[in-house]
Amino acid sequence: MTEVWPGAPFPLGATWDGEGVNFSLFSENATRVELCLFAPDGTEERLEVAERTNLHWHCYVPGCGPGTRYGYRVHGPYTPEDGLRFNPAKLLIDPYAKAIEGGVDPDAANILPYVPDGTDTADLEPDDEDDADAIPKSLVIDPTFDWEDDRRPRRPWNETVIYEAHVKGFTRLHPDVREDLQGTYGGLASEASIAHLTELGVTAVELLPIHHSIDEEFLHEKGLSNYWGYSSIGYLAPHAGYAATGSDGEQIREFKGMVKALHRAGIEVILDVVYNHTAEGNHLGPMLSFKGVDNTSYYRLMPDDPRYYMDFTGTGNSLNPVNPTVLRLIMDSLRYWVIDCHVDGFRFDLASALARELYDVDRLSAFFDVIHQDPVLSQVKLIAEPWDVGPGGYQVGNFPVLWTEWNGMYRDTMRDFWRGNAGVSEFASRLTGSSDLYESDGRSPVASINFITAHDGFTLADLTAYDQKHNEDNQEGGRDGTDDNRSWNCGVEGPTDDAEVLALRAQQRRNLMTTLLVSQGVPMVLGGDETCRTQGGNNNAWCQDNEISWFDWDHDAAAREMYAFTRRLVALRREHRVFRRRHFLQGDTRDSAVLPDAWWFRPDGRRMTTRDWDQADGHTVGLFLNGEQFPYPDSRGRPITDDSFLLLFNAHFDDVEFVLPARRFGTTWAVELTTVDPAVEPGAWTVPTRGTVAVASRSITILKRVAPVRRG
């Protein structure tokens, strides 16, 4: 019989001190808690957790150590009509587990809280089948790790270029990554992976969820899986399936090793985190952890019928950050990843759901208040996906200071402009940092995370090749995924051998990538867009853990050309501050003796007028960016200067002749790049003031000033 001591209520979870393990579990409404220890052969020993301090059930097991497999059985009323779902027949994952050994095996035992008759009332009676064989065990870990001299890059926001990627998909097919490391944390840390990222020039990887997640039951029945991982069950545990070294706790060391390797290359690590819902679904979903530990504390339940869950996420449930203990779990999780695992920031999935105090989105919710006063979390990168599926959930531009936001308006406007469906006014606003969204509350252009594509939707190659989604492999009859793609007028949808169509698609890809990387704000590149990655038109590949989603490293000529062009754009942005200013542009000062920091002009070289901006069908515009006008010094107090540029945009289906602006802006200009011909070298040709530049249909030409302004 294993000896059990009282232990302590804090810290929560399983904590090894070198001589034994302290276990602590929060449950406000439980009447009894059993700690279940599992031997290597699966034998279970149940230990009574007799101590209860301030709603924390705790004990200390001497002689217990790293690698111990455990779970909980929590007793109490099973009255779903009251929101209570205690069922000791169901083994529960520790909400504070720092390692979880793997996935659920639904074939081993019934994990659902109802008999399989499919009726909506079936959950009113508890299912008494023991599911220990189906539930992955929590693991006691050894937290030590040799970080050596690891330091966070602490890259300023205006110098950041984000690369969104999936840990598994990025290297699963990479021929230069050792076979046993493909698709793992170790694979992402490999020399070949890091070489690709550093050569491309990105400064941060934003990883799709790495919290331990569980596949939905209906996916298992279809032979699919939740590839994206937005189905969290362990907020302090790295997903075991991405570890090459093992799943008995080794996943933590491998994850930390990945972070250390990326930091050595100067690359930050941003985690996509899902604190808005869990893998337990609605009232008919599985009981895995929170539901059985204390359902009424962890979830937002319907006030008039707590059997059902409030659902702001479209997944069946919403976590309850209004409860102080749940808020503490979120904060403890965030601090763990920063302090213990050295990550550099977070992107919060459906962040509006976290901001809901009672029902409405509250900009000053407790969640924001706690983060803002936290000395650790207030210093890392914070990115909001500023919407959820509830009423009033679209909150782009409404998050507080310290926060940046995925700018969905930027994405929509830039797509529409290059499709010929948006005018220059909205385009100009998004290109220059969306001051209409962020300036009034004291934020800067870097509050806008600009993106054209993301994991959720078409890849860049598919965006310009498909007019309709092709999600047949998802087995949902085409009902899933968005239907907002519109024709790119490329002549044919999908694969083709038509050289003219392929050339136009490639040009549109370059237009979109160029627009992204010369825009004020923070660019986010969807991983694989730099090499024309395709998902065959699937714009919702969340359940496709296969070649549909995995990166293809067998690059053809088009992929190599796109990679070289993207590298060139990233380098241009890195080398010139004028494309990544820390303050909003002020525009024309109306003082002819002073060059403005930005000046918009028509194809005839004249300043844009109010009438020009109001034209809904305007598809051509030029922009002068003044490298001499920076209203702030560098970190050492020295004045900042840069080259000046002309950006000529033509989204029209006809070629346009641009006349360059007056001599006060510059006397000679040289081509920097053009999206018509990615092979044109910088300086290949020049043009004088008031000279003309032919800008082909659906293209961009960027010119750099090579002769000084003549004054006086």
XYZ file of C-alpha atoms in Angstrom:
712
model
C 0.000 0.000 0.000
C 1.471 3.336 -1.091
C 1.980 5.818 1.719
C 0.113 9.128 1.427
C 0.897 12.334 3.326
C -1.264 15.489 3.529
C 0.832 17.578 1.157
C 0.082 21.200 0.220
C -2.612 22.970 -1.839
C -0.048 24.796 -3.976
C 1.289 24.551 -6.565
C -1.536 22.916 -8.480
C -0.743 19.813 -10.507
C 1.969 17.262 -9.801
C 5.215 18.699 -8.418
C 8.328 16.568 -7.859
C 10.741 17.820 -5.193
C 13.400 15.121 -5.509
C 11.932 12.921 -2.774
C 8.286 12.622 -3.718
C 5.417 14.298 -5.523
C 2.826 16.775 -4.292
C -0.543 16.458 -6.035
C -3.149 19.233 -5.945
C -6.490 19.508 -7.760
C -9.080 22.288 -7.621
C -12.734 21.264 -7.354
C -15.310 23.418 -5.617
C -18.215 20.982 -5.795
C -16.610 17.529 -5.478
C -17.416 15.412 -2.422
C -14.459 13.051 -2.742
C -11.291 12.751 -4.844
C -9.148 9.709 -5.638
C -5.636 9.905 -7.049
C -5.048 6.986 -9.400
C -1.484 5.741 -9.976
C -0.774 3.370 -12.861
C 2.019 0.808 -12.990
C 3.793 0.090 -16.313
C 1.546 -2.955 -16.807
C -1.564 -0.795 -16.430
C -2.413 -1.854 -12.891
C -4.276 0.934 -11.118
C -3.893 1.912 -7.475
C -6.408 4.377 -6.015
C -5.295 6.674 -3.207
C -7.717 8.717 -1.147
C -7.036 12.449 -1.323
C -8.279 13.354 2.125
C -6.925 16.881 2.508
C -9.011 19.812 1.254
C -7.793 23.393 1.661
C -9.648 26.316 0.096
C -11.303 24.021 -2.459
C -7.977 22.368 -3.347
C -7.711 18.613 -2.866
C -4.108 17.680 -2.165
C -1.728 14.967 -1.001
C 1.969 14.078 -1.061
C 3.270 10.683 -2.181
C 6.818 10.006 -0.939
C 9.042 7.999 -3.264
C 6.990 8.973 -6.297
C 8.943 10.593 -9.132
C 9.212 11.576 -12.807
C 7.555 9.211 -15.231
C 4.744 8.291 -12.826
C 1.476 7.857 -14.714
C -1.602 9.167 -12.938
C -5.152 10.472 -13.205
C -8.094 11.367 -10.986
C -11.518 9.999 -10.164
C -13.752 12.730 -8.762
C -16.946 11.984 -6.843
C -20.037 14.124 -6.458
C -23.596 14.557 -7.742
C -24.459 13.648 -11.304
C -27.289 16.087 -11.956
C -26.770 17.637 -15.398
C -29.866 19.771 -14.959
C -27.870 21.550 -12.228
C -24.661 21.587 -14.256
C -23.029 18.855 -12.117
C -21.517 15.877 -13.957
C -19.334 14.020 -11.460
C -18.745 10.403 -12.445
C -15.957 8.379 -10.773
C -16.244 5.708 -13.466
C -14.439 8.154 -15.745
C -10.691 8.652 -15.300
C -9.782 12.337 -15.605
C -6.697 14.102 -16.958
C -5.132 16.547 -14.517
C -5.951 20.104 -15.745
C -2.417 21.077 -14.635
C -0.612 18.091 -16.161
C 2.696 19.130 -17.717
C 2.849 15.978 -19.824
C 0.121 13.704 -21.195
C 1.133 10.412 -22.714
C -0.936 10.418 -25.896
C -4.411 10.401 -27.371
C -7.712 8.882 -26.352
C -8.404 5.322 -27.509
C -12.179 5.370 -28.046
C -12.113 1.718 -29.081
C -10.848 0.649 -25.653
C -13.809 2.005 -23.675
C -16.728 4.402 -23.941
C -15.545 7.929 -23.210
C -18.918 9.582 -23.708
C -21.234 10.348 -20.782
C -24.186 8.574 -22.279
C -25.309 5.240 -23.675
C -24.945 5.132 -27.468
C -28.589 5.585 -28.392
C -28.035 8.970 -30.015
C -30.856 10.767 -28.211
C -30.462 14.277 -26.865
C -31.587 13.160 -23.395
C -29.153 10.264 -23.045
C -26.680 12.274 -20.923
C -29.217 12.612 -18.106
C -28.045 9.282 -16.725
C -24.352 8.658 -15.925
C -22.487 6.087 -17.972
C -21.016 3.550 -15.557
C -18.414 1.961 -17.877
C -14.875 2.440 -16.576
C -12.847 4.210 -19.260
C -9.331 4.065 -17.751
C -8.087 1.980 -20.681
C -9.152 4.701 -23.122
C -7.872 7.802 -21.342
C -4.232 8.934 -21.700
C -2.469 9.225 -18.366
C -1.006 12.412 -16.938
C 2.719 12.227 -16.208
C 4.932 13.506 -13.431
C 7.857 15.358 -15.004
C 11.404 16.314 -14.187
C 11.414 20.073 -14.928
C 15.186 20.480 -15.163
C 16.682 21.482 -18.504
C 20.017 22.929 -19.539
C 19.127 26.161 -21.287
C 22.821 27.067 -21.533
C 22.974 30.752 -22.500
C 19.539 30.927 -24.111
C 18.215 34.453 -24.493
C 14.975 35.568 -26.018
C 15.590 37.593 -29.202
C 13.162 40.309 -27.988
C 12.648 41.515 -31.534
C 10.797 44.866 -31.702
C 7.362 44.610 -33.287
C 8.312 46.862 -36.202
C 11.192 44.514 -37.098
C 9.070 41.370 -36.843
C 8.083 39.145 -39.764
C 5.891 36.244 -38.638
C 5.812 32.832 -40.302
C 2.727 30.756 -39.430
C 3.444 27.020 -39.480
C 2.374 23.640 -38.156
C 4.969 21.673 -36.187
C 4.190 18.404 -37.930
C 3.302 19.629 -41.394
C 6.403 21.772 -41.808
C 8.899 18.884 -41.806
C 6.819 15.723 -42.296
C 8.023 15.410 -45.898
C 11.297 17.323 -45.672
C 13.981 15.192 -47.381
C 16.838 16.901 -45.540
C 15.396 16.278 -42.079
C 16.358 12.976 -40.489
C 13.505 10.520 -41.006
C 12.861 9.905 -37.310
C 12.624 13.668 -36.724
C 10.246 14.477 -39.559
C 7.043 16.051 -38.278
C 8.346 16.730 -34.761
C 9.687 19.420 -32.463
C 13.120 18.034 -33.213
C 12.443 18.310 -36.915
C 11.582 21.979 -36.601
C 14.820 22.446 -34.653
C 16.866 20.712 -37.344
C 19.530 22.458 -39.376
C 17.517 22.165 -42.588
C 14.388 23.706 -41.073
C 16.193 26.588 -39.460
C 18.165 27.229 -42.651
C 14.927 27.656 -44.587
C 13.568 30.136 -42.052
C 16.747 32.170 -41.719
C 17.370 32.291 -45.470
C 13.796 33.459 -45.983
C 14.451 36.145 -43.380
C 11.464 35.677 -41.063
C 11.994 36.599 -37.415
C 9.291 34.572 -35.643
C 7.428 31.321 -36.091
C 3.812 31.285 -34.992
C 3.003 27.650 -34.309
C -0.477 26.225 -34.612
C -1.577 24.819 -31.234
C 1.003 22.690 -29.428
C -1.056 22.258 -26.256
C -1.996 18.608 -25.876
C -5.176 18.062 -27.873
C -7.682 15.280 -28.454
C -9.449 14.250 -31.664
C -13.212 14.528 -31.829
C -15.120 11.246 -31.804
C -16.833 11.893 -35.143
C -13.435 12.353 -36.805
C -12.295 8.993 -35.458
C -15.349 7.390 -37.035
C -14.421 8.962 -40.406
C -10.768 7.972 -40.219
C -9.741 11.612 -39.860
C -8.047 13.576 -37.071
C -7.906 17.112 -35.715
C -4.701 18.071 -37.530
C -4.745 21.748 -36.606
C -5.038 20.947 -32.898
C -7.659 23.502 -31.868
C -9.075 20.985 -29.410
C -6.995 21.488 -26.290
C -7.203 19.353 -23.153
C -3.816 20.099 -21.543
C -2.894 23.760 -21.243
C 0.512 23.092 -19.687
C 1.462 20.019 -21.724
C 3.151 20.008 -25.167
C 1.315 17.724 -27.560
C 2.831 14.257 -27.289
C 2.243 13.424 -30.947
C 4.869 15.938 -32.067
C 7.714 14.371 -30.071
C 10.291 12.143 -31.739
C 11.933 11.193 -28.443
C 8.936 9.639 -26.714
C 5.742 10.489 -24.854
C 6.687 9.667 -21.259
C 7.759 13.221 -20.531
C 10.457 13.440 -23.197
C 8.187 15.736 -25.202
C 8.927 18.576 -22.783
C 12.693 18.399 -23.239
C 12.277 18.132 -26.994
C 9.999 21.161 -27.066
C 12.442 23.194 -24.985
C 15.284 22.081 -27.245
C 13.330 23.341 -30.242
C 12.846 26.746 -28.621
C 16.533 26.935 -27.749
C 17.586 26.070 -31.300
C 15.267 28.677 -32.834
C 16.481 31.319 -30.400
C 20.067 30.618 -31.374
C 19.055 31.443 -34.930
C 17.434 34.688 -33.769
C 13.913 33.369 -34.342
C 11.159 33.946 -31.805
C 8.531 31.337 -30.927
C 4.884 32.409 -30.716
C 2.271 29.862 -29.651
C -1.283 29.785 -30.951
C -3.266 29.127 -27.762
C -6.882 28.025 -27.378
C -8.241 29.116 -24.001
C -11.763 29.741 -25.276
C -12.954 26.121 -25.367
C -11.777 22.550 -24.736
C -12.003 19.156 -26.403
C -14.962 18.088 -24.249
C -17.642 19.472 -26.559
C -21.250 20.074 -25.577
C -23.562 18.201 -23.201
C -23.170 15.059 -25.298
C -19.400 15.342 -25.589
C -16.744 13.216 -23.882
C -15.734 13.515 -20.242
C -11.953 13.855 -20.283
C -10.957 16.335 -17.591
C -12.640 19.651 -16.733
C -16.181 18.346 -17.156
C -15.668 15.697 -14.496
C -13.406 17.759 -12.200
C -15.902 20.606 -11.768
C -18.177 21.327 -14.714
C -19.879 24.394 -13.215
C -16.555 26.094 -12.451
C -14.700 25.477 -15.706
C -17.465 26.120 -18.271
C -19.930 28.837 -19.225
C -23.319 27.195 -18.696
C -26.702 28.477 -19.832
C -28.131 30.487 -16.906
C -31.685 29.213 -17.385
C -30.685 25.589 -18.061
C -27.163 24.678 -16.869
C -27.359 21.289 -18.513
C -26.353 23.102 -21.693
C -23.229 25.102 -22.525
C -22.875 28.652 -23.793
C -21.051 28.378 -27.099
C -19.196 31.437 -28.382
C -16.763 29.279 -30.332
C -18.827 26.928 -32.477
C -17.263 23.902 -30.774
C -19.932 23.101 -28.185
C -18.554 24.830 -25.098
C -16.844 27.966 -23.825
C -14.304 28.036 -21.026
C -15.277 30.285 -18.118
C -12.539 32.892 -17.481
C -14.970 34.788 -15.257
C -14.280 32.151 -12.595
C -11.099 33.212 -10.726
C -9.738 29.667 -10.646
C -10.166 29.246 -14.401
C -8.561 32.618 -14.981
C -5.698 31.474 -12.753
C -5.325 28.314 -14.850
C -4.987 30.419 -18.000
C -2.473 32.733 -16.372
C -0.490 29.847 -14.857
C -0.381 28.219 -18.278
C 0.844 31.390 -19.992
C 3.499 32.034 -17.366
C 4.674 28.420 -17.557
C 5.306 28.659 -21.290
C 7.170 31.951 -20.893
C 9.164 31.256 -17.730
C 9.823 27.523 -17.964
C 9.747 27.069 -21.744
C 11.097 30.474 -22.886
C 8.442 31.168 -25.524
C 8.216 34.731 -26.797
C 4.513 35.358 -27.204
C 1.026 34.094 -27.887
C -1.695 34.334 -30.475
C -5.073 33.925 -28.741
C -7.609 31.954 -30.754
C -11.080 33.562 -30.771
C -9.885 36.076 -28.204
C -13.245 37.855 -28.055
C -14.625 34.837 -26.200
C -12.124 35.463 -23.416
C -13.244 39.077 -23.144
C -16.866 38.228 -22.370
C -17.589 38.991 -18.713
C -21.197 37.864 -18.662
C -22.400 37.896 -22.247
C -21.217 40.981 -24.127
C -17.601 41.455 -25.128
C -16.032 43.687 -22.488
C -12.855 45.431 -23.537
C -11.853 45.886 -19.883
C -12.545 42.328 -18.787
C -10.643 40.672 -15.948
C -8.620 38.700 -18.487
C -7.044 41.841 -19.931
C -6.627 43.476 -16.545
C -4.703 40.519 -15.150
C -2.388 40.280 -18.161
C -1.685 44.013 -18.170
C -0.556 44.028 -14.557
C 1.479 40.839 -14.862
C 5.226 41.632 -14.866
C 5.992 38.640 -17.102
C 3.124 38.459 -19.563
C 2.887 42.193 -20.152
C 6.388 41.997 -21.666
C 5.790 39.317 -24.319
C 4.117 39.490 -27.700
C 0.316 39.357 -27.411
C -1.769 38.755 -30.543
C -5.559 38.535 -30.574
C -7.756 36.833 -33.095
C -10.310 39.590 -32.467
C -13.524 37.714 -33.097
C -15.641 34.765 -31.985
C -18.946 33.372 -33.274
C -21.158 34.985 -30.610
C -23.196 38.194 -30.985
C -20.962 41.247 -31.203
C -17.934 39.025 -31.458
C -16.195 40.862 -34.315
C -13.899 43.220 -32.392
C -11.168 44.220 -34.865
C -9.633 47.449 -33.586
C -11.133 47.221 -30.107
C -8.462 45.424 -28.113
C -6.490 47.434 -25.536
C -2.916 48.658 -25.582
C -0.190 45.986 -25.396
C -2.252 43.914 -27.826
C -1.830 43.427 -31.542
C -4.612 41.966 -33.668
C -5.056 39.770 -36.678
C -6.437 42.417 -39.028
C -9.196 40.679 -40.939
C -10.098 43.935 -42.657
C -6.587 44.104 -44.104
C -6.920 40.596 -45.542
C -10.316 41.262 -47.108
C -9.376 44.643 -48.565
C -6.129 43.499 -50.150
C -7.758 40.482 -51.716
C -10.576 42.606 -53.087
C -8.223 45.282 -54.429
C -6.211 42.813 -56.455
C -9.370 41.124 -57.679
C -10.548 44.523 -58.901
C -13.395 44.663 -56.379
C -12.160 47.426 -54.043
C -11.126 51.021 -54.571
C -7.943 52.798 -53.593
C -9.254 54.553 -50.479
C -9.684 51.441 -48.354
C -6.537 49.961 -49.898
C -4.489 53.006 -48.877
C -5.817 52.908 -45.320
C -4.844 49.263 -44.848
C -1.462 49.674 -46.579
C -0.453 52.427 -44.164
C -1.261 50.611 -40.919
C -5.038 51.006 -40.465
C -4.886 54.197 -38.416
C -8.697 54.301 -38.443
C -8.660 51.173 -36.283
C -5.708 51.731 -33.981
C -4.571 55.371 -33.749
C -7.366 56.810 -31.582
C -6.558 54.640 -28.562
C -2.834 55.303 -28.568
C -1.672 52.280 -30.497
C 0.680 52.337 -33.478
C 0.807 50.624 -36.892
C 2.314 47.504 -35.311
C -1.035 46.828 -33.631
C -2.066 45.491 -37.034
C -0.962 41.947 -37.835
C -1.333 42.050 -41.600
C -2.011 38.855 -43.494
C -3.356 37.771 -46.855
C -3.721 34.084 -46.015
C -3.617 32.003 -42.848
C -4.042 28.380 -41.863
C -7.825 28.879 -41.902
C -8.633 29.362 -45.574
C -6.944 29.041 -48.950
C -3.196 29.045 -49.314
C -1.862 31.846 -51.495
C -1.429 29.505 -54.452
C -4.973 28.179 -54.071
C -6.452 31.636 -53.498
C -5.357 32.658 -56.994
C -6.127 29.303 -58.632
C -9.574 28.342 -57.335
C -12.879 30.181 -57.491
C -14.576 27.585 -55.284
C -13.500 25.542 -52.282
C -12.811 21.847 -52.809
C -13.252 20.273 -49.384
C -14.555 16.889 -50.454
C -11.946 15.021 -48.394
C -13.390 16.536 -45.219
C -16.495 14.352 -45.709
C -18.932 17.119 -44.829
C -20.607 17.424 -48.210
C -18.914 20.756 -48.941
C -20.745 22.500 -46.085
C -17.563 23.396 -44.204
C -15.160 26.235 -44.911
C -15.918 29.745 -46.107
C -17.599 30.544 -49.416
C -16.159 34.042 -49.834
C -13.638 33.408 -52.585
C -14.377 35.283 -55.784
C -13.006 34.993 -59.263
C -9.457 36.180 -59.952
C -10.250 36.311 -63.669
C -7.433 33.941 -64.434
C -9.378 32.161 -67.127
C -9.668 28.695 -65.612
C -10.026 27.239 -62.128
C -7.655 24.668 -60.697
C -4.699 22.940 -62.358
C -3.949 23.974 -65.932
C -1.201 23.933 -68.543
C -2.237 27.283 -69.988
C 0.938 29.382 -69.825
C -0.936 32.694 -69.822
C -3.145 31.626 -66.913
C -0.166 30.338 -64.936
C 1.718 33.578 -65.532
C -1.216 35.689 -64.311
C -1.606 33.550 -61.201
C 2.085 33.884 -60.423
C 1.866 37.648 -60.928
C -1.108 37.912 -58.572
C 0.767 35.883 -55.957
C 3.642 38.330 -56.235
C 1.241 41.284 -56.025
C -0.260 40.006 -52.792
C 3.073 39.088 -51.227
C 4.591 42.421 -52.210
C 1.632 44.331 -50.812
C 1.934 42.425 -47.543
C 5.640 43.074 -47.095
C 5.620 46.786 -47.951
C 2.613 47.557 -45.737
C 2.999 49.353 -42.438
C 2.234 47.019 -39.550
C 3.475 43.496 -38.869
C 3.382 41.011 -41.771
C 2.428 37.388 -41.234
C 3.309 34.949 -44.019
C 1.447 31.656 -44.132
C 4.060 28.930 -44.141
C 4.440 27.465 -47.613
C 3.119 30.493 -49.479
C 6.714 31.348 -50.290
C 6.936 28.083 -52.277
C 3.423 27.955 -53.804
C 2.118 25.332 -51.381
C -1.270 23.995 -52.469
C -4.001 22.127 -50.634
C -5.806 21.287 -53.859
C -8.421 23.942 -53.176
C -9.257 22.720 -49.675
C -9.814 25.880 -47.640
C -10.571 24.124 -44.341
C -7.919 21.415 -44.007
C -8.254 21.194 -40.209
C -8.832 17.430 -40.313
C -6.310 16.498 -43.019
C -3.179 15.073 -41.400
C -1.748 13.992 -44.753
C -0.234 15.304 -47.971
C -3.085 17.790 -48.374
C -1.686 19.780 -45.446
C 1.953 18.757 -45.235
C 4.558 20.979 -46.884
C 5.807 19.700 -50.239
C 9.567 20.251 -50.455
C 9.880 19.007 -54.042
C 9.869 22.508 -55.499
C 9.252 23.121 -59.175
C 10.425 26.189 -61.085
C 7.414 28.279 -60.025
C 8.030 27.437 -56.358
C 11.714 28.303 -56.587
C 10.919 31.583 -58.300
C 8.350 32.496 -55.641
C 10.779 31.632 -52.852
C 13.487 33.845 -54.329
C 11.035 36.702 -54.802
C 9.707 36.425 -51.241
C 13.260 36.397 -49.854
C 13.925 39.556 -51.825
C 10.826 41.247 -50.378
C 11.665 40.277 -46.797
C 15.192 41.610 -47.291
C 13.828 44.864 -48.713
C 11.657 45.320 -45.642
C 14.500 44.444 -43.287
C 16.912 46.880 -44.938
C 14.541 49.847 -45.116
C 12.813 51.333 -42.091
C 10.491 53.259 -44.365
C 8.399 50.091 -44.765
C 8.206 49.372 -41.025
C 7.696 52.664 -39.254
C 6.849 52.766 -35.560
C 4.420 55.683 -35.930
C 1.563 56.408 -38.287
C 2.285 58.405 -41.417
C 1.148 62.025 -41.294
C 0.787 62.622 -45.022
C 0.979 65.910 -46.892
C 1.896 68.874 -44.666
C 0.834 71.381 -47.366
C 4.206 73.069 -46.770
C 6.040 73.012 -50.077
C 9.354 73.537 -48.329
C 8.989 70.298 -46.389
C 8.618 66.938 -48.016
C 5.795 64.915 -46.462
C 6.505 61.494 -44.990
C 3.953 60.088 -47.434
C 2.315 61.526 -50.539
C -0.328 59.788 -52.652
C -0.564 60.599 -56.339
C -2.494 59.752 -59.486
C -1.045 58.185 -62.634
C -0.538 61.709 -63.983
C 1.845 62.462 -61.113
C -0.546 64.881 -59.379
C -1.675 64.674 -55.756
C -4.759 62.592 -55.073
C -7.823 64.745 -54.466
C -10.925 64.053 -52.401
C -12.751 63.214 -55.594
C -10.044 60.728 -56.574
C -10.300 59.002 -53.189
C -14.078 58.828 -53.435
C -14.053 56.988 -56.752
C -15.279 53.489 -55.956
C -13.781 52.063 -59.139
C -10.287 53.501 -58.708
C -7.711 50.765 -59.166
C -4.460 52.697 -59.684
C -2.506 54.808 -57.238
C 1.062 55.853 -56.458
C 2.693 56.393 -53.072
C 5.835 58.350 -52.200
C 7.483 57.152 -48.958
C 10.013 59.615 -47.587
C 13.007 57.979 -45.958
C 14.212 61.308 -44.563
C 11.143 61.976 -42.436
C 11.239 59.924 -39.226
C 9.798 61.674 -36.158
C 11.948 59.730 -33.718
C 15.652 58.848 -33.270
C 17.155 55.382 -33.001
C 17.848 53.678 -29.673
C 21.004 55.785 -29.236
C 19.333 59.093 -29.988
C 20.733 59.436 -33.499
C 18.534 60.772 -36.338
C 17.087 58.085 -38.574
C 17.288 58.343 -42.342
C 16.540 55.894 -45.098
C 16.114 55.708 -48.850
C 12.911 57.087 -50.343
C 10.641 55.019 -52.573
C 7.814 55.311 -55.062
C 5.249 52.500 -55.020
C 3.120 52.258 -58.150
C 0.016 50.058 -57.857
C -2.142 49.037 -60.807
C -4.968 46.611 -60.094
C -6.679 47.508 -63.373
C -6.979 45.036 -66.252
C -5.255 47.556 -68.574
C -1.668 48.792 -68.507
C -1.205 52.285 -67.044
C 1.421 54.966 -67.713
C 2.539 56.643 -64.485
C 4.128 60.081 -64.610
C 6.565 60.483 -61.737
C 5.983 63.332 -59.244
C 7.673 66.736 -59.277
C 11.403 67.339 -58.826
C 11.088 68.144 -55.122
C 10.494 64.443 -54.490
C 13.609 63.336 -56.307
C 15.391 63.814 -59.609
C 16.228 60.244 -60.591
C 14.558 56.964 -59.707
C 15.719 53.369 -60.277
C 13.609 50.263 -60.429
C 13.799 48.210 -57.235
C 11.430 45.463 -58.326
C 8.364 44.780 -60.412
C 5.854 41.983 -60.002
C 5.597 41.593 -63.776
C 9.154 40.319 -64.017
C 10.623 38.939 -60.765
C 14.017 38.601 -62.441
C 14.503 42.364 -62.909
C 17.521 43.407 -60.872
C 17.515 46.556 -58.715
C 18.822 49.474 -60.740
C 18.302 47.751 -64.092
C 16.761 50.949 -65.421
C 16.205 54.485 -64.226
C 13.731 57.246 -64.935
C 13.958 61.024 -64.274
C 11.461 63.258 -62.528
C 8.314 63.707 -64.616
C 9.382 60.763 -66.694
C 6.924 57.948 -67.336
C 6.824 54.366 -66.146
C 4.651 51.765 -67.823
C 2.997 49.709 -65.088
C 1.467 46.567 -66.545
C -2.047 45.479 -65.715
C -2.400 43.864 -62.303
C 1.112 44.681 -61.180
C 3.303 46.700 -58.843
C 6.459 48.620 -59.640
C 8.689 49.911 -56.843
C 11.270 52.614 -57.521
C 14.069 53.827 -55.241
C 15.394 57.371 -55.292
C 19.003 57.388 -56.468
C 19.583 61.122 -56.896
C 19.113 63.726 -54.163
C 16.255 66.160 -54.011
C 17.159 69.520 -55.525
C 16.191 72.261 -53.141
C 16.187 76.065 -53.450
